[in-house]
Coordinates of C-alpha atoms in Angstrom, one line a residue:
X75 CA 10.8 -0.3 -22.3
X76 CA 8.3 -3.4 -21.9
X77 CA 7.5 -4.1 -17.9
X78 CA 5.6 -6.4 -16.3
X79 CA 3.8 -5.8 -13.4
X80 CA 3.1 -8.8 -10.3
X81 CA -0.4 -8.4 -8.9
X82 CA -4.0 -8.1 -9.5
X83 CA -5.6 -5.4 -7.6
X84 CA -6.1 -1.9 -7.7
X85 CA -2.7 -1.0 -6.9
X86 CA -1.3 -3.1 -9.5
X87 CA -4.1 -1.2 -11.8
X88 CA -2.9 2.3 -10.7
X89 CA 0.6 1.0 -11.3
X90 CA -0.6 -0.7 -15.0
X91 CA -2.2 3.1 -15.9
X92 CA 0.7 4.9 -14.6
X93 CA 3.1 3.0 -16.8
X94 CA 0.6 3.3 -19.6
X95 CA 1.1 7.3 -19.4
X96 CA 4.7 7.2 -19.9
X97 CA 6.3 7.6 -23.5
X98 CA 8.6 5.1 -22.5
X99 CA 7.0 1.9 -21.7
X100 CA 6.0 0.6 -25.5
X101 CA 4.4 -2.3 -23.9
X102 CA 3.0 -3.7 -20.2
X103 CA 2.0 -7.3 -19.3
X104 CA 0.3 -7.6 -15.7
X105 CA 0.5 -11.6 -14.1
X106 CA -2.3 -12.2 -12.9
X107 CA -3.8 -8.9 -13.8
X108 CA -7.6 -8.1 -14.2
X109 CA -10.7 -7.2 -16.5
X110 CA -9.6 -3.7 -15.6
X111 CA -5.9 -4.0 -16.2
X112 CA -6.8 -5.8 -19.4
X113 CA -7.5 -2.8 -21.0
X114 CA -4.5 -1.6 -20.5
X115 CA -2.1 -4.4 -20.7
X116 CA -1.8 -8.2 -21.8
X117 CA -2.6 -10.6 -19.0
X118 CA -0.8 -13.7 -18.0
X119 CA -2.4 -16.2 -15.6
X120 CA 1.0 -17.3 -13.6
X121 CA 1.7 -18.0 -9.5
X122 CA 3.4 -14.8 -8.6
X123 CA 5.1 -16.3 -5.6
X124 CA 6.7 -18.9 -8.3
X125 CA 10.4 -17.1 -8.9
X126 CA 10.9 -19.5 -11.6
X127 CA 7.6 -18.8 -13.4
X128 CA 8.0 -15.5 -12.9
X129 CA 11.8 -15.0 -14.5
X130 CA 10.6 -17.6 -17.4
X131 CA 7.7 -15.2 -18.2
X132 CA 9.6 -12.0 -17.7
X133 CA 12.4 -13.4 -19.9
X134 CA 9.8 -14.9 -22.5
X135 CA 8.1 -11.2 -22.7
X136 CA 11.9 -9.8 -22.8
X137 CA 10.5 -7.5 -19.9
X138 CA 13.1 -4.3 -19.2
X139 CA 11.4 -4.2 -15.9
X140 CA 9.3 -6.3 -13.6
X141 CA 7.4 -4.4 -11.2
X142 CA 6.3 -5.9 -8.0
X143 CA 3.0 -5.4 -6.4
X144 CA 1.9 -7.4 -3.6
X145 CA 4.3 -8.2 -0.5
X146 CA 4.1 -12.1 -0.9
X147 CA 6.5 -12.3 -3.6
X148 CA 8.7 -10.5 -2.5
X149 CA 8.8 -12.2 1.1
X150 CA 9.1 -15.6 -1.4
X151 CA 12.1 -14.1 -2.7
X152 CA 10.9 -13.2 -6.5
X153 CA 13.2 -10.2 -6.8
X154 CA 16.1 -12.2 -6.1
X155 CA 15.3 -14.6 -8.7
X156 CA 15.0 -11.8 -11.2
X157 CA 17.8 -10.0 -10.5
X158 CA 20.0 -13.9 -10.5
X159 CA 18.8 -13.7 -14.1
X160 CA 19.9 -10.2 -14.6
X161 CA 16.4 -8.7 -15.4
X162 CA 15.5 -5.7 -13.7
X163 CA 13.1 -5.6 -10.8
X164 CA 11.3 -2.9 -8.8
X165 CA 11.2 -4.3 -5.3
X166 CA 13.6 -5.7 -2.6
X167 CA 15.6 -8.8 -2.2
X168 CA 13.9 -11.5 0.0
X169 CA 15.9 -10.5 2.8
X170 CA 15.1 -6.7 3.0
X171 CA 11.3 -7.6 2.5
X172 CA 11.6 -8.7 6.3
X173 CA 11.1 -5.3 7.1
X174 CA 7.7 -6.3 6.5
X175 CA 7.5 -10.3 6.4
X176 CA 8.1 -9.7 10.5
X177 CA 7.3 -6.8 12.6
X178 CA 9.8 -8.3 14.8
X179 CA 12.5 -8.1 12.5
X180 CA 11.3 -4.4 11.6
X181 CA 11.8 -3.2 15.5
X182 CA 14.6 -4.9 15.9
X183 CA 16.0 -2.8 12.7
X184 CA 14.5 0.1 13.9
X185 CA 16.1 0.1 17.0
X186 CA 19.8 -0.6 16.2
X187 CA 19.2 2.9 13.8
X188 CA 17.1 4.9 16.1
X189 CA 14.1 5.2 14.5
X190 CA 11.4 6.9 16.6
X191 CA 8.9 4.3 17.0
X192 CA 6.3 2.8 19.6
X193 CA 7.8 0.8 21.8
X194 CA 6.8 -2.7 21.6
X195 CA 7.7 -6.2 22.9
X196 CA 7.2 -9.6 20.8
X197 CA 5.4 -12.3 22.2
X198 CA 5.3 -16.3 22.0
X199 CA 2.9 -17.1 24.6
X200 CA 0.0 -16.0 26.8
X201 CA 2.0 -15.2 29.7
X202 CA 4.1 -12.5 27.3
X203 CA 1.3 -11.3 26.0
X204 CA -0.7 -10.7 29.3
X205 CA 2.6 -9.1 30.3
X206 CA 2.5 -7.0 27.3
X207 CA -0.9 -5.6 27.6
X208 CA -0.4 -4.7 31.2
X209 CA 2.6 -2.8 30.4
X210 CA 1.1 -1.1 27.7
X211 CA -2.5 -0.5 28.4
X212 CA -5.7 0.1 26.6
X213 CA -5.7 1.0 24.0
X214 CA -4.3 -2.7 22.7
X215 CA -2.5 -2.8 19.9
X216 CA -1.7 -6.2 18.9
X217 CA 0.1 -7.3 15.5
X218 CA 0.5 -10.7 13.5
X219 CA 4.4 -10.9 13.5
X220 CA 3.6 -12.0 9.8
X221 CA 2.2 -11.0 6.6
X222 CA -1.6 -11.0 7.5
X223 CA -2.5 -9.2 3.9
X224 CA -3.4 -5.9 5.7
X225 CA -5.7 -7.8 8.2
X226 CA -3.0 -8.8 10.6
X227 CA -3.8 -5.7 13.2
X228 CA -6.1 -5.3 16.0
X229 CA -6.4 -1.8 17.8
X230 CA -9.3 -2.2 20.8
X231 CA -10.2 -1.3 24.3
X232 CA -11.3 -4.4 24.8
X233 CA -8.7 -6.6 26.4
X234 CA -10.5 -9.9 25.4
X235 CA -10.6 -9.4 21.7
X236 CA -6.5 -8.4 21.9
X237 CA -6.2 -11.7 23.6
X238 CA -7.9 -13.2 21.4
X239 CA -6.4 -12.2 18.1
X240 CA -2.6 -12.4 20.0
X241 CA -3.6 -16.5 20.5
X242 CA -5.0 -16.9 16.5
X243 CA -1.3 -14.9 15.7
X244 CA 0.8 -17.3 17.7
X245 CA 3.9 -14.9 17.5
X246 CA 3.0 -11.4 18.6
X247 CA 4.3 -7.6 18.5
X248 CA 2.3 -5.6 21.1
X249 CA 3.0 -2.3 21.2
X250 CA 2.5 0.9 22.9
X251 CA -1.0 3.2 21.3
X252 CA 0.4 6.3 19.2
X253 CA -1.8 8.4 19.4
X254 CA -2.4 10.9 16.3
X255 CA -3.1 11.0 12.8
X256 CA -1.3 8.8 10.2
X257 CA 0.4 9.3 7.2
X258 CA 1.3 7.3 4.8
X259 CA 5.3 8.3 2.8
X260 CA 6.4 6.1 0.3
X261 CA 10.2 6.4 -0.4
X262 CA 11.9 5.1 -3.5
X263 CA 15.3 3.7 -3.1
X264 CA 18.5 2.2 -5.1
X265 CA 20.2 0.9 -1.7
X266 CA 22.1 4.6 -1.7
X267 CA 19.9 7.2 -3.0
X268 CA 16.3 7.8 -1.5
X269 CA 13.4 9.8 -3.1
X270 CA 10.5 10.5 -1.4
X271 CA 7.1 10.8 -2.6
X272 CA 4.0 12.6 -1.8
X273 CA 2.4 11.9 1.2
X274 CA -1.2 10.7 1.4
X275 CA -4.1 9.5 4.0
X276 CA -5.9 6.0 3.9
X277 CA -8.5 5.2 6.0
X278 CA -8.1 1.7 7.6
X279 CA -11.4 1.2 9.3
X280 CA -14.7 -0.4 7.6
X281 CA -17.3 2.4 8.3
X282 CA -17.8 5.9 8.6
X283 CA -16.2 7.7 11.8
X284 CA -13.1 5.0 11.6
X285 CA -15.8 2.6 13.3
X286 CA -15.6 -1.0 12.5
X287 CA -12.7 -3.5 12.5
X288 CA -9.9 -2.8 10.5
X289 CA -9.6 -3.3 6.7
X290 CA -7.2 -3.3 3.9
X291 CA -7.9 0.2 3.7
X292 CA -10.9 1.9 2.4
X293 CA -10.0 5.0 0.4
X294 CA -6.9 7.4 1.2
X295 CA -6.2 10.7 -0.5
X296 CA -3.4 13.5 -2.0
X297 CA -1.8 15.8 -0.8
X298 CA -2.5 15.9 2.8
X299 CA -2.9 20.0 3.0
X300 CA -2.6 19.6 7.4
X301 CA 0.7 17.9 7.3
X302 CA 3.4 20.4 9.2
X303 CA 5.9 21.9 7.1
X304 CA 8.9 20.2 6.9
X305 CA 7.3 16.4 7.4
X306 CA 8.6 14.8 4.4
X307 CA 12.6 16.0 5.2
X308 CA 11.7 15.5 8.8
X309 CA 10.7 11.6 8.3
X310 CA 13.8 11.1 5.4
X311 CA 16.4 12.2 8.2
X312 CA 15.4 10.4 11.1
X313 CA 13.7 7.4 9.8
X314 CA 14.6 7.1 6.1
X315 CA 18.3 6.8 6.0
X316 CA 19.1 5.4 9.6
X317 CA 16.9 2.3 8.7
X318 CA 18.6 2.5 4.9
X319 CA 22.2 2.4 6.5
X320 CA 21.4 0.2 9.0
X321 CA 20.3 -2.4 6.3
X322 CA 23.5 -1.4 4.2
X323 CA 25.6 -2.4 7.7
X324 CA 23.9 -5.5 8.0
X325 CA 24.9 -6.2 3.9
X326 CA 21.2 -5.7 2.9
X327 CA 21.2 -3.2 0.0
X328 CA 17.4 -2.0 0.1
X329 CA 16.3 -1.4 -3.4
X330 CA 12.4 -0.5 -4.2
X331 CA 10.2 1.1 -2.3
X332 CA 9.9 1.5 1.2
X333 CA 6.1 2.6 2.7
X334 CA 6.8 4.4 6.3
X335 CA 3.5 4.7 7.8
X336 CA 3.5 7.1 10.1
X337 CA 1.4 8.5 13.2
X338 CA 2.0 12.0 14.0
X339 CA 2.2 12.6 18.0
X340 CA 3.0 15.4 20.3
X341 CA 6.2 14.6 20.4
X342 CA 6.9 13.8 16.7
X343 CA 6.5 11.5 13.9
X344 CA 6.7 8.1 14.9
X345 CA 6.8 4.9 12.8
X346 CA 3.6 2.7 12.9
X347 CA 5.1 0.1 10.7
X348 CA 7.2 -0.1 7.3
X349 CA 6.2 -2.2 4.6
X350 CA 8.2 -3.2 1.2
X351 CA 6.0 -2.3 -1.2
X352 CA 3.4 0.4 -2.2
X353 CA 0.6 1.0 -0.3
X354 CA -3.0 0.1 -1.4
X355 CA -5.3 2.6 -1.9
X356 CA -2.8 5.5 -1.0
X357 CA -0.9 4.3 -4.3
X358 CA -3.8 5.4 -6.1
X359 CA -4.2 9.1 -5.6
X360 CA -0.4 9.1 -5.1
X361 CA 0.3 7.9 -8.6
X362 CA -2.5 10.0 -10.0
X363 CA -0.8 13.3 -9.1
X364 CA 2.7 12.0 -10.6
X365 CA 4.0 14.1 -13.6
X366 CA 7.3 12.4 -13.8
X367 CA 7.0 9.5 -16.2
X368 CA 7.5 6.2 -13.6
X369 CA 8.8 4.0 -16.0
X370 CA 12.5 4.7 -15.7
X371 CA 12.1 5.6 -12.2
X372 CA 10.8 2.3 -11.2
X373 CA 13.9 0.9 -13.1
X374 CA 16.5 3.6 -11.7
X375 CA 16.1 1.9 -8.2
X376 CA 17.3 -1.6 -9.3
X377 CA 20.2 -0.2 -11.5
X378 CA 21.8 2.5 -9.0
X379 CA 20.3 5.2 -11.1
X380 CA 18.2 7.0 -8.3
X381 CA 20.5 10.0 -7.4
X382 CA 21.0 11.4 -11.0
X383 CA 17.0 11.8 -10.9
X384 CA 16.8 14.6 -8.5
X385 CA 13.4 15.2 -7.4
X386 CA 10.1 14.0 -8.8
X387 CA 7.2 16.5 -10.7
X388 CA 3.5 16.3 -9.3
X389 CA 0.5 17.8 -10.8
X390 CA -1.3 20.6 -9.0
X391 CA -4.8 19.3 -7.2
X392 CA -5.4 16.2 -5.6
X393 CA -6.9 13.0 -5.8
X394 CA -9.4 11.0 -3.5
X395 CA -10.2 7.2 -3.9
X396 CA -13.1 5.6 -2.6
X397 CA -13.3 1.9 -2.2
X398 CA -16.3 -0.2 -3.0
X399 CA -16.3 -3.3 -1.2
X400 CA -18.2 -6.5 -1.3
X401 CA -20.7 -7.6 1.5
X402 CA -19.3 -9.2 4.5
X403 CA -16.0 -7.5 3.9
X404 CA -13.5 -7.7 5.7
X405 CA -14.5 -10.7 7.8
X406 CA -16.1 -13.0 4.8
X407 CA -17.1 -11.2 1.7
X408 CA -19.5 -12.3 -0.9
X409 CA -18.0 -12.5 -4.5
X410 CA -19.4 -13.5 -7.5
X411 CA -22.2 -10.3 -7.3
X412 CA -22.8 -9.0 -10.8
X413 CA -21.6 -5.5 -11.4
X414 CA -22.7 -2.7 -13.6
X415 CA -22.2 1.1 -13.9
X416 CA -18.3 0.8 -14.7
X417 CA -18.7 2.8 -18.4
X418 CA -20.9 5.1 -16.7
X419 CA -18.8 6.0 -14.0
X420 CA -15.6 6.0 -16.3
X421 CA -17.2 8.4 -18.3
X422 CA -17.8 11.2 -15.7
X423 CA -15.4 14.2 -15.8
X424 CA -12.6 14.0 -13.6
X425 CA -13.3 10.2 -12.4
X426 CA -12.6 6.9 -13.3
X427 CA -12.3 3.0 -11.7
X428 CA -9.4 1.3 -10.9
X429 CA -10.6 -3.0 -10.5
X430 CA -9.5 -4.3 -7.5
X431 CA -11.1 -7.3 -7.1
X432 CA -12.9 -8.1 -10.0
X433 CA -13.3 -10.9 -12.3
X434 CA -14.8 -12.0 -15.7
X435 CA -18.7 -13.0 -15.9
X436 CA -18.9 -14.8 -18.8
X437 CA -17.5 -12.8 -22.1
X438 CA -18.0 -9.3 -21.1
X439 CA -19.3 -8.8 -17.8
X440 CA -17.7 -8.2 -14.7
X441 CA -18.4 -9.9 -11.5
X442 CA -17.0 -9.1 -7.7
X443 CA -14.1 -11.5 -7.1
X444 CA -12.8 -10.3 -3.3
X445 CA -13.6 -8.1 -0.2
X446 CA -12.4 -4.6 -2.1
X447 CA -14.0 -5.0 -5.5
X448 CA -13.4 -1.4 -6.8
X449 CA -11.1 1.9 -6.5
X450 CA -13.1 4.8 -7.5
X451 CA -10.9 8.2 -8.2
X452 CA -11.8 11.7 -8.3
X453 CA -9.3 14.2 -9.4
X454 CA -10.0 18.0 -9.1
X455 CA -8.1 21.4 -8.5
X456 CA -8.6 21.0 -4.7
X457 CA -9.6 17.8 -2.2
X458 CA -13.3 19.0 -2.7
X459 CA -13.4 18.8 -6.3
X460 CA -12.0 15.6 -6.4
X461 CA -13.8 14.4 -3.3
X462 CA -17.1 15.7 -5.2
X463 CA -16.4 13.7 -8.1
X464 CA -14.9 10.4 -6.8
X465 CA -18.3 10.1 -5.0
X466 CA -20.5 11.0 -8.0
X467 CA -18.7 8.5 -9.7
X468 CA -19.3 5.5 -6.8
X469 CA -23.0 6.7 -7.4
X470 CA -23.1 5.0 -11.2
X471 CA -21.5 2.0 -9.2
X472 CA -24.5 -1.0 -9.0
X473 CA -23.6 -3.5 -7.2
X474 CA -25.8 -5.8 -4.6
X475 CA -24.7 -5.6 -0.8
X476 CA -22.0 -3.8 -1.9
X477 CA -20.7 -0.8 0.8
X478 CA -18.3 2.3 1.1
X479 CA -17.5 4.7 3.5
X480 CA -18.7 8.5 2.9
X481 CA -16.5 10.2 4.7
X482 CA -13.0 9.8 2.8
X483 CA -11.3 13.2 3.2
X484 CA -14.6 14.9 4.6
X485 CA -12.7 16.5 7.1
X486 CA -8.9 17.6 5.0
X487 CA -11.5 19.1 2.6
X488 CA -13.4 21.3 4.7
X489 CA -10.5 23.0 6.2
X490 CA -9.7 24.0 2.9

């Protein structure tokens, strides 16, 4: 099988390595790709959002499979442009991807199916949205109706700020504060079959102690050991299939994968928010501790094949990823910084880099290129093994101003 992956960051790395590990895949392109990914697969400099760059490259290439990172092209309708040209695609059609092109959209869907959620009201003006908050209270949660590129979230006590980011928005989901930890579950899906994966943990906020404003996310890990028994079924019988049949009676097959993050109350899992494509960093432990060979998995969700796969195989242990970001991140971070350590850190036991945004410095070197420059993993028999090595490994990391946070999966690893 030859696939081409959309994207340039470290999930579309994690994705690039995973399809690297499988038999199956005899060769893997990456548009627009990276020095990391390059390793790995041939590069192609190409507007991802372009459907008919995309299906002239994928058909060029004579791709089996075109795997879609990022949520932009899908929201520009990419996958339909693929599958128009009969090549198949690992993501939804441009319609389903409103699940996450509009939180609006997304509670309106999860409504008509029953979906346990935070209840929420959507906003087009400051008169709604001081309604909103005074329903709702402190803590705010306010939430860019649109794609924001993991930014579009503010969660405060301050009552000014929420204001302030509902007015910068213009369209507005505010929503009730769910209080409990999150979990991330992605589930794979062919429209009638769903599979879930393993669940994982990101952390959202900058610094150490979740303080700081929120990010992209900076480092997750897998398994989640404290998740009660029975989550994963729990979450694919009241959220997974409602919201799947619910799109079917609307005439939207969902095919892909669908993220379901999730905050786990007192009174039960509750949706935070869905999005329509994997989830960055969790995809990079979660991918780490996948057996099955992804290649004809990915594929089995675009040709109806999902249900004659059964279940999925994971590898015993766990993963932690730790993300090194660039000064000024996430507000206005500083590229171009000169970065060194990669081989060094690659070569410890255990550990290796995944580039997220990186770019070339002349013919070999590596320079930062965006707010989340690097993924660092550690793999070990338990969370404190891997934990242990991920951060020995962002130690051989140089890079100027650059930050991370030090306590990814401090706690989940010592209440092993």
């Amino acid at each position: 099988m030859k696939a081409l992956v959309l994207g340039g960051g470290g999930r579309e790395h994690a994705l690039v390595r995973a399809l690297s590990l499988d038999p199956g895949v005899t060769a893997i392109h990456c548009a627009p790709g990276n020095p990391g990914i390059s390793d790995l697969a041939e590069n192609h400099v190409i507007n991802v959002t372009d459907g008919l760059a995309v299906t002239e490259l994928a058909a060029r290439i004579r791709a089996e499979l075109v795997v879609i990172g990022p949520e932009a092209p899908l929201v520009a309708g990419v996958a339909d442009a693929l599958r128009d040209r009969g090549i198949p695609v690992f993501g939804p059609d441009q319609e389903a991807a409103r699940l996450e092109g509009s939180k609006a959209f997304a509670k309106e869907v999860m409504e008509a199916a029953g979906v346990p959620t935070a209840k929420a009201r959507v906003c087009r003006s400051a008169g709604q949205v001081s309604e909103a908050l005074n329903e709702f209270g402190p803590p705010y949660v306010v939430k860019d109706d649109g794609l924001a590129a993991g930014k579009g979230v503010v969660v405060t006590e301050d009552r000014a700020l929420a204001e302030q980011h509902a007015r910068e928005c213009g369209r507005v989901v505010i929503e009730e504060f769910l209080d409990g930890p999150e979990v991330s579950l992605f589930v794979l899906s062919d429209g009638l079959h769903a599979l879930p994966l393993l669940p994982a943990q990101d952390f959202k906020r900058a610094y150490d102690g979740d303080q700081g404003p929120n990010t992209g996310g900076m480092g997750a890990y897998a398994p989640v050991p404290w998740a009660p028994t029975g989550l994963v079924d729990e979450v694919m019988e009241s959220v997974v299939r409602p919201t799947l049949a619910e799109m079917n009676r609307r005439g939207t097959r969902y095919q892909g994968l669908l993220y379901v993050g999730l905050a786990l109350t007192a009174k039960g899992p509750r949706v935070v928010e869905f999005n329509a494509r994997f989830g960055d960093p969790e995809t990079q432990v979660v991918l780490d501790r996948l057996a099955t060979p992804i290649g004809a998995v990915l594929q089995a969700t675009d040709t109806g094949g999902l249900g004659a796969i059964g279940s999925l195989q994971w590898k015993p242990g766990a993963a932690v990823t730790v993300v090194v970001a660039a000064e000024g991140y996430p507000a206005d971070p500083v590229k171009g910084d000169a970065i060194g350590g990669l081989d060094a850190a690659d070569a410890l036991d255990g550990a290796y880099v995944l580039h997220a945004g990186t770019a070339w410095e002349g013919v070999r070197d590596v320079k930062s290129n965006g707010g989340r420059v690097l993924n660092v993993v550690g793999t070990g028999t338990d969370l404190r093994q891997a934990r242990e090595r991920a951060y020995e490994a962002v130690g051989r990391i140089e890079m100027r101003g650059a930050f991370h946070r030090t306590d990814i999966a401090e706690r989940a690893a010592a209440e092993l």
